[in-house]
Amino acid sequence: MEELIQRVVELIRQSKKVIVFTGAGVSTESGIPDFRSPGGVWHKYNPEDFYYQKFISSEESREKYWQMSREFYEPIKSAQPNAAHRAVVELEKTGKLDCVITQNVDNLHQRAGSSPEKVIELHGTAVSVSCLTCRKKYPREEIQSWLLRGVRVPKCDTCGGILKPDTVSFGQAMPPRETEESFRRARNCDLLIVIGSSLVVQPAASIPLEARESGAKLVIINRDPTYHDSYAEVVIHGPAGEVMDRIMDGLKSGNRA
Ligand code: APR
């Protein structure tokens, strides 16, 4: 592991424009379950039930969605950034970080101190809810309090419209600006570091490959193997917090491989 850590330190040193690409695995050490690991969200719930088309087409689907969301939001609400999030803040301070592209909706990069303008939330955010009719926006906390008081399907208190968290559901259109900017920046970086993603969900999972095909070096830090491991310059199968801590220590210590 130490040798792999040093190789990543060297790659960061040689780079001017580094992108950090994160998934749910960067937040499990903050107590938020990921999706596809044993005990993950999709081991408890069937993702087929949460497609956008189902959500907007039936009250029953919305009730099922909000039941899952009410449970999923609690660990997000109480979570604190962990060592991996803090390491990304440290990387930003080196001036080499171009941006953080995250699939996460937990706002933990920003809460750790990453500059909000450097964080691209590809799958939206869980901290706000919008009416799909009048676009009124609510803090998630408010809607969570409705749900905890027994409301089964929250409705807009202005127009009666359907309320939905500002996250991107399966089958829902990706946010155009965030998606376009992520691919554009991936084409212009010289190093992309994946932290905690199985890299199975598209189009997000194509972003690291876009960077590599544009000449950037690819590093993957993930507890389990991913389908993209063979494309990476360095692959570290280990815990995000510890690995990122050691990489930043190596970078700061100035020791060479
Ligand atoms: N350190 C390193 N890796 C970890 C850790 C950890 N502490 N905990 C989990 N992992 C790894 C797991 O091995 C797994 O491969 O993180 C990965 C998380 O993968 P997924 O659960 O598939 O999450 P993600 O890749 O973010 O999913 C993408 O799918 O369900 C949708 O919209 C949702 O944004 C999400 C998207």
Short mmCIF file of C-alpha atoms and ligand atoms in Angstrom, two decimals:
data_model
loop_
_atom_site.label_atom_id
_atom_site.label_comp_id
_atom_site.label_asym_id
_atom_site.label_seq_id
_atom_site.Cartn_x
_atom_site.Cartn_y
_atom_site.Cartn_z
CA MET A 1 0.00 0.00 0.00
CA GLU A 2 2.77 2.48 0.89
CA GLU A 3 4.31 2.23 -2.56
CA LEU A 4 0.92 2.86 -4.20
CA ILE A 5 0.36 5.85 -1.92
CA GLN A 6 3.72 7.28 -2.95
CA ARG A 7 2.88 6.83 -6.64
CA VAL A 8 -0.31 8.85 -6.15
CA VAL A 9 1.67 11.52 -4.28
CA GLU A 10 4.05 11.71 -7.28
CA LEU A 11 1.17 11.93 -9.74
CA ILE A 12 -0.38 14.81 -7.79
CA ARG A 13 3.00 16.58 -7.65
CA GLN A 14 3.36 16.30 -11.43
CA SER A 15 -0.19 17.60 -11.99
CA LYS A 16 -1.57 21.11 -12.41
CA LYS A 17 -5.29 20.31 -12.80
CA VAL A 18 -6.60 17.57 -10.54
CA ILE A 19 -10.23 16.43 -10.45
CA VAL A 20 -11.60 14.46 -7.51
CA PHE A 21 -14.60 12.29 -8.49
CA THR A 22 -16.55 10.88 -5.54
CA GLY A 23 -19.31 8.42 -4.84
CA ALA A 24 -21.17 7.09 -1.83
CA GLY A 25 -18.06 5.26 -0.62
CA VAL A 26 -16.51 8.57 0.46
CA SER A 27 -19.35 9.09 2.95
CA THR A 28 -19.77 5.63 4.52
CA GLU A 29 -17.19 6.54 7.18
CA SER A 30 -19.60 9.40 8.05
CA GLY A 31 -22.35 6.85 8.74
CA ILE A 32 -24.24 7.18 5.43
CA PRO A 33 -24.74 3.76 3.80
CA ASP A 34 -23.70 3.43 0.16
CA PHE A 35 -25.99 1.84 -2.43
CA ARG A 36 -24.51 -1.42 -3.69
CA SER A 37 -22.41 -2.79 -0.84
CA PRO A 38 -23.94 -5.40 1.51
CA GLY A 39 -26.30 -3.42 3.79
CA GLY A 40 -26.47 -0.65 1.16
CA VAL A 41 -29.66 1.20 0.18
CA TRP A 42 -30.34 -0.98 -2.87
CA HIS A 43 -29.99 -4.13 -0.76
CA LYS A 44 -32.88 -2.87 1.35
CA TYR A 45 -34.97 -1.24 -1.36
CA ASN A 46 -35.62 -2.21 -4.97
CA PRO A 47 -34.26 0.61 -7.18
CA GLU A 48 -36.92 -0.26 -9.78
CA ASP A 49 -39.52 1.23 -7.40
CA PHE A 50 -37.87 4.65 -7.48
CA TYR A 51 -37.79 5.55 -11.15
CA TYR A 52 -38.85 9.13 -11.87
CA GLN A 53 -41.65 8.03 -14.19
CA LYS A 54 -43.20 5.96 -11.39
CA PHE A 55 -42.80 8.83 -8.92
CA ILE A 56 -44.71 11.33 -11.05
CA SER A 57 -47.35 8.84 -12.19
CA SER A 58 -48.78 7.46 -8.94
CA GLU A 59 -49.53 8.52 -5.36
CA GLU A 60 -48.65 4.98 -4.26
CA SER A 61 -45.15 5.26 -5.80
CA ARG A 62 -44.66 8.64 -4.19
CA GLU A 63 -45.65 7.22 -0.81
CA LYS A 64 -43.08 4.40 -1.21
CA TYR A 65 -40.46 6.92 -2.34
CA TRP A 66 -41.02 9.25 0.62
CA GLN A 67 -40.89 6.35 3.08
CA MET A 68 -37.43 5.40 1.71
CA SER A 69 -36.36 9.04 1.57
CA ARG A 70 -37.52 9.74 5.12
CA GLU A 71 -35.25 6.91 6.32
CA PHE A 72 -32.35 7.77 3.94
CA TYR A 73 -32.28 11.42 5.02
CA GLU A 74 -31.75 10.75 8.75
CA PRO A 75 -28.08 9.60 8.47
CA ILE A 76 -27.44 12.45 6.01
CA LYS A 77 -28.86 14.94 8.53
CA SER A 78 -26.65 13.73 11.38
CA ALA A 79 -23.51 12.97 9.36
CA GLN A 80 -20.20 14.80 9.83
CA PRO A 81 -17.52 15.09 7.13
CA ASN A 82 -14.76 12.49 7.53
CA ALA A 83 -11.01 12.35 6.85
CA ALA A 84 -11.54 11.78 3.11
CA HIS A 85 -13.68 14.91 2.76
CA ARG A 86 -11.10 16.88 4.77
CA ALA A 87 -8.25 15.56 2.61
CA VAL A 88 -10.03 16.95 -0.47
CA VAL A 89 -10.15 20.35 1.27
CA GLU A 90 -6.40 20.05 1.88
CA LEU A 91 -5.85 19.21 -1.79
CA GLU A 92 -7.77 22.37 -2.74
CA LYS A 93 -5.38 24.41 -0.58
CA THR A 94 -2.45 23.19 -2.71
CA GLY A 95 -3.98 25.09 -5.65
CA LYS A 96 -3.97 21.97 -7.83
CA LEU A 97 -7.66 21.06 -7.44
CA ASP A 98 -9.71 21.92 -10.50
CA CYS A 99 -13.02 20.68 -9.10
CA VAL A 100 -14.82 17.98 -7.15
CA ILE A 101 -17.36 16.08 -9.23
CA THR A 102 -19.63 14.22 -6.83
CA GLN A 103 -22.48 11.77 -7.29
CA ASN A 104 -23.35 12.32 -3.63
CA VAL A 105 -26.33 14.35 -2.47
CA ASP A 106 -25.17 14.71 1.16
CA ASN A 107 -23.48 18.15 0.95
CA LEU A 108 -20.53 16.79 2.98
CA HIS A 109 -17.82 18.17 0.68
CA GLN A 110 -19.16 21.66 1.19
CA ARG A 111 -19.62 21.05 4.94
CA ALA A 112 -15.98 19.90 5.16
CA GLY A 113 -14.92 23.24 3.70
CA SER A 114 -14.62 22.58 -0.04
CA SER A 115 -15.40 25.80 -1.94
CA PRO A 116 -19.02 25.45 -3.10
CA GLU A 117 -18.10 26.78 -6.55
CA LYS A 118 -15.62 23.91 -6.93
CA VAL A 119 -18.17 21.19 -6.11
CA ILE A 120 -20.27 19.88 -9.01
CA GLU A 121 -23.29 17.95 -7.70
CA LEU A 122 -24.01 15.67 -10.63
CA HIS A 123 -26.95 13.91 -8.96
CA GLY A 124 -28.38 16.98 -7.23
CA THR A 125 -28.75 17.48 -3.51
CA ALA A 126 -30.81 16.01 -0.68
CA VAL A 127 -30.83 19.20 1.40
CA SER A 128 -33.65 20.87 -0.56
CA VAL A 129 -37.01 19.86 -2.00
CA SER A 130 -38.90 21.51 -4.88
CA CYS A 131 -42.46 21.63 -6.14
CA LEU A 132 -42.57 20.15 -9.62
CA THR A 133 -45.38 22.59 -10.56
CA CYS A 134 -44.63 26.06 -9.10
CA ARG A 135 -40.90 25.34 -8.41
CA LYS A 136 -41.25 26.55 -4.80
CA LYS A 137 -38.18 25.36 -2.89
CA TYR A 138 -38.21 24.04 0.66
CA PRO A 139 -35.36 23.17 3.03
CA ARG A 140 -35.38 19.37 3.39
CA GLU A 141 -35.47 19.81 7.16
CA GLU A 142 -38.96 21.31 6.89
CA ILE A 143 -40.32 18.47 4.75
CA GLN A 144 -38.59 15.90 7.01
CA SER A 145 -40.50 17.38 9.96
CA TRP A 146 -43.77 16.90 8.02
CA LEU A 147 -42.83 13.28 7.31
CA LEU A 148 -41.87 12.62 10.94
CA ARG A 149 -45.23 14.07 11.97
CA GLY A 150 -46.90 11.39 9.84
CA VAL A 151 -47.42 13.08 6.46
CA ARG A 152 -47.13 10.23 3.95
CA VAL A 153 -46.90 12.20 0.68
CA PRO A 154 -45.96 15.86 1.16
CA LYS A 155 -47.65 18.33 -1.22
CA CYS A 156 -46.79 21.94 -2.05
CA ASP A 157 -48.48 24.24 0.48
CA THR A 158 -48.75 26.96 -2.19
CA CYS A 159 -50.15 25.16 -5.26
CA GLY A 160 -50.83 21.62 -4.05
CA GLY A 161 -48.27 20.30 -6.53
CA ILE A 162 -45.99 17.24 -6.23
CA LEU A 163 -42.92 17.79 -4.05
CA LYS A 164 -39.66 15.97 -4.82
CA PRO A 165 -36.15 16.16 -3.30
CA ASP A 166 -33.69 18.02 -5.58
CA THR A 167 -31.87 14.75 -6.25
CA VAL A 168 -31.69 13.09 -9.69
CA SER A 169 -33.72 9.88 -9.75
CA PHE A 170 -33.20 6.97 -12.13
CA GLY A 171 -34.85 7.84 -15.43
CA GLN A 172 -34.81 11.58 -14.60
CA ALA A 173 -32.96 14.00 -16.89
CA MET A 174 -29.43 14.81 -15.73
CA PRO A 175 -28.79 18.49 -14.85
CA PRO A 176 -27.49 19.89 -18.17
CA ARG A 177 -25.01 22.47 -16.81
CA GLU A 178 -23.42 20.16 -14.25
CA THR A 179 -23.20 17.28 -16.75
CA GLU A 180 -21.70 19.37 -19.54
CA GLU A 181 -19.24 21.06 -17.19
CA SER A 182 -18.13 17.73 -15.68
CA PHE A 183 -17.27 16.24 -19.09
CA ARG A 184 -15.60 19.47 -20.24
CA ARG A 185 -13.40 19.66 -17.15
CA ALA A 186 -12.61 15.95 -17.38
CA ARG A 187 -11.28 16.53 -20.91
CA ASN A 188 -9.02 19.32 -19.61
CA CYS A 189 -7.56 17.84 -16.42
CA ASP A 190 -4.26 15.99 -16.10
CA LEU A 191 -5.20 13.75 -13.16
CA LEU A 192 -8.56 12.37 -12.03
CA ILE A 193 -8.86 10.63 -8.67
CA VAL A 194 -11.94 8.46 -8.08
CA ILE A 195 -12.83 7.98 -4.40
CA GLY A 196 -15.53 5.55 -3.27
CA SER A 197 -17.61 4.72 -6.33
CA SER A 198 -18.51 1.40 -7.97
CA LEU A 199 -18.55 3.31 -11.29
CA VAL A 200 -21.63 1.48 -12.59
CA VAL A 201 -24.10 4.36 -12.99
CA GLN A 202 -24.14 6.28 -16.28
CA PRO A 203 -23.43 8.88 -17.46
CA ALA A 204 -21.39 9.64 -14.31
CA ALA A 205 -19.22 6.52 -14.67
CA SER A 206 -18.04 7.71 -18.11
CA ILE A 207 -16.45 10.87 -16.71
CA PRO A 208 -13.26 9.19 -15.40
CA LEU A 209 -12.83 7.44 -18.76
CA GLU A 210 -13.36 10.72 -20.60
CA ALA A 211 -10.46 12.17 -18.63
CA ARG A 212 -8.23 9.17 -19.37
CA GLU A 213 -9.08 9.19 -23.07
CA SER A 214 -8.14 12.87 -23.10
CA GLY A 215 -4.67 12.04 -21.78
CA ALA A 216 -5.14 12.42 -18.03
CA LYS A 217 -3.85 9.90 -15.49
CA LEU A 218 -6.56 7.98 -13.62
CA VAL A 219 -6.34 6.90 -9.97
CA ILE A 220 -9.04 4.76 -8.33
CA ILE A 221 -9.38 4.53 -4.54
CA ASN A 222 -12.19 2.16 -3.66
CA ARG A 223 -12.69 -0.58 -1.07
CA ASP A 224 -13.83 -3.07 -3.72
CA PRO A 225 -12.70 -3.64 -7.33
CA THR A 226 -14.50 -1.58 -10.02
CA TYR A 227 -15.07 -2.23 -13.71
CA HIS A 228 -12.67 0.62 -14.50
CA ASP A 229 -9.68 -0.62 -12.49
CA SER A 230 -7.86 -1.81 -15.62
CA TYR A 231 -7.89 1.73 -17.04
CA ALA A 232 -6.24 3.26 -13.99
CA GLU A 233 -2.59 4.21 -13.49
CA VAL A 234 -2.91 3.38 -9.78
CA VAL A 235 -5.65 1.39 -8.00
CA ILE A 236 -5.86 1.30 -4.20
CA HIS A 237 -8.42 -1.02 -2.62
CA GLY A 238 -8.67 0.46 0.85
CA PRO A 239 -10.66 2.76 3.17
CA ALA A 240 -11.04 6.27 1.69
CA GLY A 241 -10.35 8.18 4.90
CA GLU A 242 -7.08 6.45 5.76
CA VAL A 243 -5.82 6.33 2.17
CA MET A 244 -6.55 10.00 1.43
CA ASP A 245 -5.01 10.99 4.78
CA ARG A 246 -1.81 9.16 3.93
CA ILE A 247 -1.70 10.66 0.44
CA MET A 248 -2.02 14.20 1.80
CA ASP A 249 0.57 13.46 4.51
CA GLY A 250 2.93 12.26 1.78
CA LEU A 251 2.26 15.36 -0.29
CA LYS A 252 2.82 17.65 2.69
CA SER A 253 5.87 15.83 3.99
CA GLY A 254 7.66 16.54 0.75
CA ASN A 255 9.36 13.10 0.85
CA ARG A 256 10.05 11.63 -2.58
CA ALA A 257 9.46 8.01 -3.69
N1 APR B 1 -13.67 3.57 1.49
C1 APR B 1 -13.50 3.27 0.16
N2 APR B 1 -14.48 2.74 -0.62
C2 APR B 1 -15.67 2.49 -0.03
C3 APR B 1 -15.91 2.75 1.34
C4 APR B 1 -14.85 3.33 2.11
N3 APR B 1 -15.00 3.63 3.39
N4 APR B 1 -17.21 2.41 1.62
C5 APR B 1 -17.73 1.93 0.46
N5 APR B 1 -16.80 1.96 -0.52
C6 APR B 1 -16.96 1.61 -1.93
C7 APR B 1 -17.71 0.31 -2.16
O1 APR B 1 -16.78 -0.73 -2.30
C8 APR B 1 -18.47 0.56 -3.47
O2 APR B 1 -17.76 0.00 -4.58
O3 APR B 1 -17.75 2.63 -2.51
C9 APR B 1 -18.48 2.09 -3.61
C10 APR B 1 -19.88 2.71 -3.57
O4 APR B 1 -20.54 2.29 -4.72
P1 APR B 1 -22.13 2.49 -4.85
O5 APR B 1 -22.79 2.04 -3.62
O6 APR B 1 -22.51 1.88 -6.14
O7 APR B 1 -22.29 4.08 -4.89
P2 APR B 1 -22.02 5.07 -6.11
O8 APR B 1 -20.95 4.59 -7.01
O9 APR B 1 -21.87 6.41 -5.54
O10 APR B 1 -23.43 4.98 -6.88
C11 APR B 1 -23.67 5.82 -7.95
O11 APR B 1 -25.98 5.20 -7.98
O12 APR B 1 -27.76 4.66 -6.72
C12 APR B 1 -27.25 5.63 -7.52
O13 APR B 1 -27.66 7.97 -7.53
C13 APR B 1 -27.05 6.96 -6.79
O14 APR B 1 -25.18 8.48 -6.92
C14 APR B 1 -25.53 7.13 -6.79
C15 APR B 1 -25.10 6.31 -7.98
#
